[in-house]
mmCIF file of C-alpha atoms in Angstrom:
data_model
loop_
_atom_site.group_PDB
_atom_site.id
_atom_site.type_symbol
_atom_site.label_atom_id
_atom_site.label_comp_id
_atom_site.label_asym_id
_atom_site.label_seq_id
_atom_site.Cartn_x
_atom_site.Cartn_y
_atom_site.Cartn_z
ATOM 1 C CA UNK A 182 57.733 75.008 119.186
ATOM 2 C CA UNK A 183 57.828 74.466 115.266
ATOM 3 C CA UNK A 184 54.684 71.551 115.976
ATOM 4 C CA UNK A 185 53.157 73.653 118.058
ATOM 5 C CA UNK A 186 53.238 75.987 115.368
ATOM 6 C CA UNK A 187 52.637 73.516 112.526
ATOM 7 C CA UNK A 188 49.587 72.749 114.800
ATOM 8 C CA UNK A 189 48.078 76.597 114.909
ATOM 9 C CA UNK A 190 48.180 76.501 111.373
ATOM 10 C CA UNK A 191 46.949 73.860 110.469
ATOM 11 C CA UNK A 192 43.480 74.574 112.651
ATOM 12 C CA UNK A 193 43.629 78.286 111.077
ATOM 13 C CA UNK A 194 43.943 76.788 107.485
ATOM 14 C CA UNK A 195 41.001 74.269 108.500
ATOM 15 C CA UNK A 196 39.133 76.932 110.357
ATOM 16 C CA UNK A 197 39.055 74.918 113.972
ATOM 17 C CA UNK A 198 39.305 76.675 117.303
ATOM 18 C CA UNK A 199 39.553 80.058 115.427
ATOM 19 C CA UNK A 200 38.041 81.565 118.710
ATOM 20 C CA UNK A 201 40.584 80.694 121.124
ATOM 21 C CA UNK A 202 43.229 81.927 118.855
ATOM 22 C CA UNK A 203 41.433 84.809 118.965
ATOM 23 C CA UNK A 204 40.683 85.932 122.634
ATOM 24 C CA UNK A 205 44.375 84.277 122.778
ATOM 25 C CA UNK A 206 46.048 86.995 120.721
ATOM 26 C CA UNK A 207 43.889 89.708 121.811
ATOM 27 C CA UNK A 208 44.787 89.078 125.804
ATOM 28 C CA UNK A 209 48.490 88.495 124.536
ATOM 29 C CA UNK A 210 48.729 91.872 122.492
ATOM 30 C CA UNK A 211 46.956 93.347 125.428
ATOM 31 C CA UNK A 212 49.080 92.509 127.759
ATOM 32 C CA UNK A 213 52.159 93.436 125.732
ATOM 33 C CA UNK A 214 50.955 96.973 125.428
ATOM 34 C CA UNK A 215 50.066 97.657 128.406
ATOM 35 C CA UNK A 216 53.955 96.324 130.132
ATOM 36 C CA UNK A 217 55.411 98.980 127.475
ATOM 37 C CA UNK A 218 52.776 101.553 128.037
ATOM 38 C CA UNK A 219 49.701 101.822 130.429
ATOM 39 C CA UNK A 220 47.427 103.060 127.236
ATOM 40 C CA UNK A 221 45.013 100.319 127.646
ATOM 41 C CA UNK A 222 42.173 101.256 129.851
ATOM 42 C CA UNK A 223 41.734 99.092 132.696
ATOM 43 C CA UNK A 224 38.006 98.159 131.764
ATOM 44 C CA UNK A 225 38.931 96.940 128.417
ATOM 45 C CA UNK A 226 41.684 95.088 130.227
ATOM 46 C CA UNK A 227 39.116 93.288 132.251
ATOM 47 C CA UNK A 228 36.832 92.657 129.568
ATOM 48 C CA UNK A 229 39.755 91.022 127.537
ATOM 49 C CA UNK A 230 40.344 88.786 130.680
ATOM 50 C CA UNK A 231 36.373 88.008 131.424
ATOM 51 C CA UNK A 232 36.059 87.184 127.801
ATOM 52 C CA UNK A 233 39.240 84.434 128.325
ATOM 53 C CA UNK A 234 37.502 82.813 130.878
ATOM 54 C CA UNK A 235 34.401 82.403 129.929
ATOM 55 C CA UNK A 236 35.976 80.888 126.591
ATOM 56 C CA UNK A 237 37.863 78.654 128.982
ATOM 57 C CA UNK A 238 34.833 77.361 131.401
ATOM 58 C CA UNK A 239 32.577 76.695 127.510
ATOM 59 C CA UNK A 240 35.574 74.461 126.382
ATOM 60 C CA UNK A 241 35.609 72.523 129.495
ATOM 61 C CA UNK A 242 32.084 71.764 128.911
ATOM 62 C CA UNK A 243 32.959 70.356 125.506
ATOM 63 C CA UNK A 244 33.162 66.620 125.189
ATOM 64 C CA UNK A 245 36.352 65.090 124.331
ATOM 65 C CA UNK A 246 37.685 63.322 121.146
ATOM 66 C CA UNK A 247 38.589 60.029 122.119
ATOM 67 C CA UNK A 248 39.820 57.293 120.357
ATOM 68 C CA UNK A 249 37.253 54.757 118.674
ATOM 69 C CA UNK A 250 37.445 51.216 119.383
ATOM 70 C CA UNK A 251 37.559 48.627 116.856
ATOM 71 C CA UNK A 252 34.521 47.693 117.316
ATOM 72 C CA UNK A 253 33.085 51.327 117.101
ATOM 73 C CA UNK A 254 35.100 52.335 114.441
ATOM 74 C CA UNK A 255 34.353 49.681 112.055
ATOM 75 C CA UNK A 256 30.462 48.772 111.394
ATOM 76 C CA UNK A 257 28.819 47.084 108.650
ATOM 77 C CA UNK A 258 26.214 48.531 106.352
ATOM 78 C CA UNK A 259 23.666 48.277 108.452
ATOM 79 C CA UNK A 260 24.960 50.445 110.942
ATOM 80 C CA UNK A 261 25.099 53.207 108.960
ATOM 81 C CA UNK A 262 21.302 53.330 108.052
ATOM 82 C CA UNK A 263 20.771 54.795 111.721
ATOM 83 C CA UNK A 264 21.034 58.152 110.005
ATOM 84 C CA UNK A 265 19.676 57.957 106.549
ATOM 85 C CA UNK A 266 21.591 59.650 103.531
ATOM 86 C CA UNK A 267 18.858 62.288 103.436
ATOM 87 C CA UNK A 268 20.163 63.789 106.348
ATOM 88 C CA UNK A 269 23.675 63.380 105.421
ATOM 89 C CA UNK A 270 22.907 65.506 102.179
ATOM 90 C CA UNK A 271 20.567 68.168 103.531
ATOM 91 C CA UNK A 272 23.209 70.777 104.018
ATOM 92 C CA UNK A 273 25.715 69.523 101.865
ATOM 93 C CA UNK A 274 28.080 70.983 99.108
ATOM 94 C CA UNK A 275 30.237 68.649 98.033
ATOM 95 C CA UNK A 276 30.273 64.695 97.280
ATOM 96 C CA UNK A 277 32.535 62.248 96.338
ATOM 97 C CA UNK A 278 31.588 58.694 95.402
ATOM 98 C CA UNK A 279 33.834 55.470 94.272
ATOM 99 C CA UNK A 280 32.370 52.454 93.951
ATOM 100 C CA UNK A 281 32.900 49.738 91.173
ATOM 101 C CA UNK A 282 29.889 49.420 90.105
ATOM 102 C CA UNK A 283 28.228 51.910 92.668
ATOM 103 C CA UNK A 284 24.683 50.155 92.096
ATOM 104 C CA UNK A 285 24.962 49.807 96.108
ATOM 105 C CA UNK A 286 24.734 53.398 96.744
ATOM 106 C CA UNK A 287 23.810 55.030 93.229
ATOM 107 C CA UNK A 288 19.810 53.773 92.999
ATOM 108 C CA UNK A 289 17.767 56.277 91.107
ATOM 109 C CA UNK A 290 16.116 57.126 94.873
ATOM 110 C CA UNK A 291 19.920 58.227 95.788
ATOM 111 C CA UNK A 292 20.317 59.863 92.378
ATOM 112 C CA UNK A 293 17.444 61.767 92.695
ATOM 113 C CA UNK A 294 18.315 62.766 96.022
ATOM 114 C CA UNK A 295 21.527 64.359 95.057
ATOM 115 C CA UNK A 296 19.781 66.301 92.840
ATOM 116 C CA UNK A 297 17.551 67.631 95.190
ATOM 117 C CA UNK A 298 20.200 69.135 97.893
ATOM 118 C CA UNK A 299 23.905 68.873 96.437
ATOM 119 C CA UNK A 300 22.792 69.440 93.042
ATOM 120 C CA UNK A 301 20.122 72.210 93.579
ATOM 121 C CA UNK A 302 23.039 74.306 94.914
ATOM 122 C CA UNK A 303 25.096 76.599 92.666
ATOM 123 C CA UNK A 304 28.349 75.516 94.936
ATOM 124 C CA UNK A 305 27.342 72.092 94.932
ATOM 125 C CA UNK A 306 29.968 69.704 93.441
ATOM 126 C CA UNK A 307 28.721 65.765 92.902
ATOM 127 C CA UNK A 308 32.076 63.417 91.657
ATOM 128 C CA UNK A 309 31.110 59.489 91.339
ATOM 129 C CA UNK A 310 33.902 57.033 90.250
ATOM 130 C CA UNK A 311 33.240 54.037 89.110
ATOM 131 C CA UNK A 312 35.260 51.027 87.150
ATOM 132 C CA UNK A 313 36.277 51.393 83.136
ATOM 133 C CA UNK A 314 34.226 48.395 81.702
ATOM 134 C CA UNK A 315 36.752 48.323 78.803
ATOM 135 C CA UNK A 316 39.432 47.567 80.982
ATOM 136 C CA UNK A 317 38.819 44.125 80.611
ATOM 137 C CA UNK A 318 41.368 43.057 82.459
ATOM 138 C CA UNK A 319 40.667 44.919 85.895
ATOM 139 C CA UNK A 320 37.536 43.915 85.161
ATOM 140 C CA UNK A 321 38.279 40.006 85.082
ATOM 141 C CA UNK A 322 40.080 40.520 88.838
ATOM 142 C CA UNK A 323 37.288 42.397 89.835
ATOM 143 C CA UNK A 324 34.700 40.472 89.076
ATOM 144 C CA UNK A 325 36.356 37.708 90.534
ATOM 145 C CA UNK A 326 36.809 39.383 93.858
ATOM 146 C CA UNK A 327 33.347 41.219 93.856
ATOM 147 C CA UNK A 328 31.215 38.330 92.497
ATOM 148 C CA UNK A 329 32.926 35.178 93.105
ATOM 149 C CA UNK A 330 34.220 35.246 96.982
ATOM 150 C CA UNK A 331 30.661 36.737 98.023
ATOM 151 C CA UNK A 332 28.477 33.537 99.199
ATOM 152 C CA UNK A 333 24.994 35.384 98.244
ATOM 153 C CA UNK A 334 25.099 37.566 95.444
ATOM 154 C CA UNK A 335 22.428 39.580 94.104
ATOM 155 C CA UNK A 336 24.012 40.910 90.939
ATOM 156 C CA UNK A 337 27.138 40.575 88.591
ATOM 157 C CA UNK A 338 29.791 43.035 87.881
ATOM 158 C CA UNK A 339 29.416 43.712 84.529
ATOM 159 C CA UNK A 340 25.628 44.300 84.296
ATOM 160 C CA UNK A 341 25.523 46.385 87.018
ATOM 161 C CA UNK A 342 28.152 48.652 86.307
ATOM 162 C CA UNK A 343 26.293 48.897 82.525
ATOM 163 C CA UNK A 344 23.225 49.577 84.490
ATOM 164 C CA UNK A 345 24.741 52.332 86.402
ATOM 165 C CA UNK A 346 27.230 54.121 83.744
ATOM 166 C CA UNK A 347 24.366 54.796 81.410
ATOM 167 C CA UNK A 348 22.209 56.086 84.413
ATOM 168 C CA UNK A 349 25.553 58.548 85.510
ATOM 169 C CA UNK A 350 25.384 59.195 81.759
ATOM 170 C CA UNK A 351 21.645 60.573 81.850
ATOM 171 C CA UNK A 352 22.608 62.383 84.979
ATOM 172 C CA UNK A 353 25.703 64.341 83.176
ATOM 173 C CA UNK A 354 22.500 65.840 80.546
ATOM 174 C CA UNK A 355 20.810 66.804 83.566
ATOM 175 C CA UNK A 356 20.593 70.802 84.041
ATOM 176 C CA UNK A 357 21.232 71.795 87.589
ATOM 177 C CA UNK A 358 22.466 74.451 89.524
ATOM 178 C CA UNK A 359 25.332 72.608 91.016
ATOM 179 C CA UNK A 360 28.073 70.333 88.767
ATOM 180 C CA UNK A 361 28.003 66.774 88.267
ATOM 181 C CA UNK A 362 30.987 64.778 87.149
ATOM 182 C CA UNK A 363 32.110 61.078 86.872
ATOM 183 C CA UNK A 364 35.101 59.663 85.986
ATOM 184 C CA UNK A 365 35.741 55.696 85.080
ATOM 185 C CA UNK A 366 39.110 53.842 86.418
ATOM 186 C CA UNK A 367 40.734 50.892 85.230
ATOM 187 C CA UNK A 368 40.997 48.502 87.996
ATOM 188 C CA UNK A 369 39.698 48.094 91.933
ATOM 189 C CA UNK A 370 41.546 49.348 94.237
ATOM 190 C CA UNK A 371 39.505 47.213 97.098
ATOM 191 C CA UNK A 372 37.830 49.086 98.453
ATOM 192 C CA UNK A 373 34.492 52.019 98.288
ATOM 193 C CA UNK A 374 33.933 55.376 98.893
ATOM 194 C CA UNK A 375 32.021 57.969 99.854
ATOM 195 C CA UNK A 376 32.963 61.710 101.290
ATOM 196 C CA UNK A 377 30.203 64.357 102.348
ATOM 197 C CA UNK A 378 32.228 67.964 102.126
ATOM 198 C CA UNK A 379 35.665 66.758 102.504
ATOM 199 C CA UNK A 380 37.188 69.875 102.757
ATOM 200 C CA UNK A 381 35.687 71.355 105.389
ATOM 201 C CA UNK A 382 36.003 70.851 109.056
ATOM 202 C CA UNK A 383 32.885 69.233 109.581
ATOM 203 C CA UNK A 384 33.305 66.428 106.474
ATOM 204 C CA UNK A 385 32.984 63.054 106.780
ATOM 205 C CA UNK A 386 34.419 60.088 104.973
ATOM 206 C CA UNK A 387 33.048 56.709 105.075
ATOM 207 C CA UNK A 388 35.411 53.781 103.764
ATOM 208 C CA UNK A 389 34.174 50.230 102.645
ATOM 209 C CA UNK A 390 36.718 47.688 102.538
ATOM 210 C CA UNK A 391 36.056 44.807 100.076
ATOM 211 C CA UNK A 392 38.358 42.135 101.432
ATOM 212 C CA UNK A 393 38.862 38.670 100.376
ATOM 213 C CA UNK A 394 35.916 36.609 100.813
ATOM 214 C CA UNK A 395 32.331 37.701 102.405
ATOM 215 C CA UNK A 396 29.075 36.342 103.318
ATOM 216 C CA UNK A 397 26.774 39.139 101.499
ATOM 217 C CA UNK A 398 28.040 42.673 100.270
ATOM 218 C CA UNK A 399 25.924 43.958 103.953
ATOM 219 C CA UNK A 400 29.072 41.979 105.891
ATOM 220 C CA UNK A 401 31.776 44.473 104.578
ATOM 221 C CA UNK A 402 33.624 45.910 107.286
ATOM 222 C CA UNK A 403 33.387 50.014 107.042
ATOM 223 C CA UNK A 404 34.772 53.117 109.026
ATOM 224 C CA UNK A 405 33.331 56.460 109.052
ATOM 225 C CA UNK A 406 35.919 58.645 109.916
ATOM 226 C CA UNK A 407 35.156 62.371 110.597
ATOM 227 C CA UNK A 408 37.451 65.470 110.468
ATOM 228 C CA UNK A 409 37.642 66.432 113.982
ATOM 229 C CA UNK A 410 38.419 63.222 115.587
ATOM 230 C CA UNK A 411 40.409 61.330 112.660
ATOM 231 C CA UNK A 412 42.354 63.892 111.160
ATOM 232 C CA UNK A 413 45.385 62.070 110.115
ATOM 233 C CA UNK A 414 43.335 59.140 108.286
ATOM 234 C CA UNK A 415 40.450 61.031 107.524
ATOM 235 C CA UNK A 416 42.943 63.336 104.906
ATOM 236 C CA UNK A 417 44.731 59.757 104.116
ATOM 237 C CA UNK A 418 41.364 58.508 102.293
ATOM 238 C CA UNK A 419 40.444 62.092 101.234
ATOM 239 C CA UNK A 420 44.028 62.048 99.500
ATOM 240 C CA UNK A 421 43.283 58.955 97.578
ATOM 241 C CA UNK A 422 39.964 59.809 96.112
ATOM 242 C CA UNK A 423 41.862 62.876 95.038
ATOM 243 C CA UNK A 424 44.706 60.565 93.155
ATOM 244 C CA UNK A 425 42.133 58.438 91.840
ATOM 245 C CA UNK A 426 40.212 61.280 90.342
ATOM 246 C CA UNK A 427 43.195 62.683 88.723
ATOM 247 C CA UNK A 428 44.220 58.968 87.422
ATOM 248 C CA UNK A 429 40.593 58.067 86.174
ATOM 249 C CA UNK A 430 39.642 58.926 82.615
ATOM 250 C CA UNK A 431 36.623 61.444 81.856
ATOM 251 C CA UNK A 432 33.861 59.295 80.687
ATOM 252 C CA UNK A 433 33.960 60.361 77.118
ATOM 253 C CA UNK A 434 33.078 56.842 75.166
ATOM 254 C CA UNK A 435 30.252 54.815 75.768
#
């Protein structure tokens, strides 16, 4: 009873199946009435029960969550270009970005992007993360494990990240409608980031792990894990962009 419970409030709290526990509580209080009292006409009785089944006969046409395979759950970057980031942004509110460098994702097409839907928004809330190039020493592992266990790389550690803090920095100058933020941490935490409205039911967080040794940067494995059908790891990896926010310094010095 007290998960069952736990359950219903978590899916109120997150807003899911808010109209089942509706029709639910309506037929229950309903039918409690009407065994003290008969005070409930009998046509709004019948409505109350049409309107249950009909919700039940639309959820049965609903497909299924089921569990991911391995090989469905974890892609790499190429898989995720079937549905370009425009279309991930176009309704958006809210993203988060890690990345130690982040001159994968952060190009000034993907820049300017966010600043045409998330940013154009008065609710719209843009936080990138990306490595402290004073911490020299996180930045000695990292470069190791970024740049030297990669058999083809295109770029080094430390220029890129340059490249891309004073581009972030041109972007915080920028005058928008929505807020733009970005935050620099001190060492990698192996792996990358990015969330599209994490806090609603319909977010989705895509993970990039860096591992030990790869071909090209493409070959890193990633999982895109959405609300609705990962809910226990999807809040994991929304928790720890949270802690690393909150353990990252604001990017006050050049």
């Amino acid at each position: 009873m007290r998960r069952s419970m736990h359950r219903i409030g978590r899916d109120v709290r997150e807003r899911r199946h808010l109209d089942a526990y509706v029709v639910a509580l309506t037929a229950c209080g309903i039918a409690i009435v009407s065994a003290v009292a008969d005070v409930v006409p009998q046509q709004i009785q019948w409505s109350a029960m049409l309107a249950g089944i009909g919700l039940l006969v639309f959820r049965i046409t609903l497909p299924t969550a089921t569990d991911a395979s391995p090989e469905e759950l974890l892609q790499d970057r190429r898989a995720f270009d079937t549905m370009p980031l425009s279309e991930r942004l176009r309704d958006a509110r809210t993203v988060w970005i890690f990345a130690p460098s982040g001159v994968g994702l952060l190009s000034p097409a993907t820049c300017q992007l966010l600043r045409t839907t998330v940013l154009s928004r008065p609710d719209g809330v843009v936080r990138v993360i990306v490595m402290d190039p004073h911490e020299t020493a996180g930045m000695a592992v990292a470069s190791r494990q970024l740049d030297d266990s990669t058999d083809f790389p295109l770029e080094r550690l430390p220029e890129s990240l340059a490249r891309v803090t004073a581009q972030l920095r041109l972007m915080s100058a920028w005058t928008t409608d929505g807020t733009f933020e970005f935050r620099r941490l001190g060492f990698n935490p192996g792996f990358s980031m990015l969330a599209i409205d994490a806090g609603t039911p319909s977010g989705t967080v895509i993970v990039e792990m860096h591992g030990f040794h790869n071909e090209s940067i493409d070959s890193r494995p990633h999982m895109e894990l959405k609300r609705t059908a990962n809910d226990r790891w999807y809040r994991y990896w929304a928790d720890q962009f949270l802690r690393m926010w909150e353990a990252a310094d604001p990017a006050t010095t050049p």
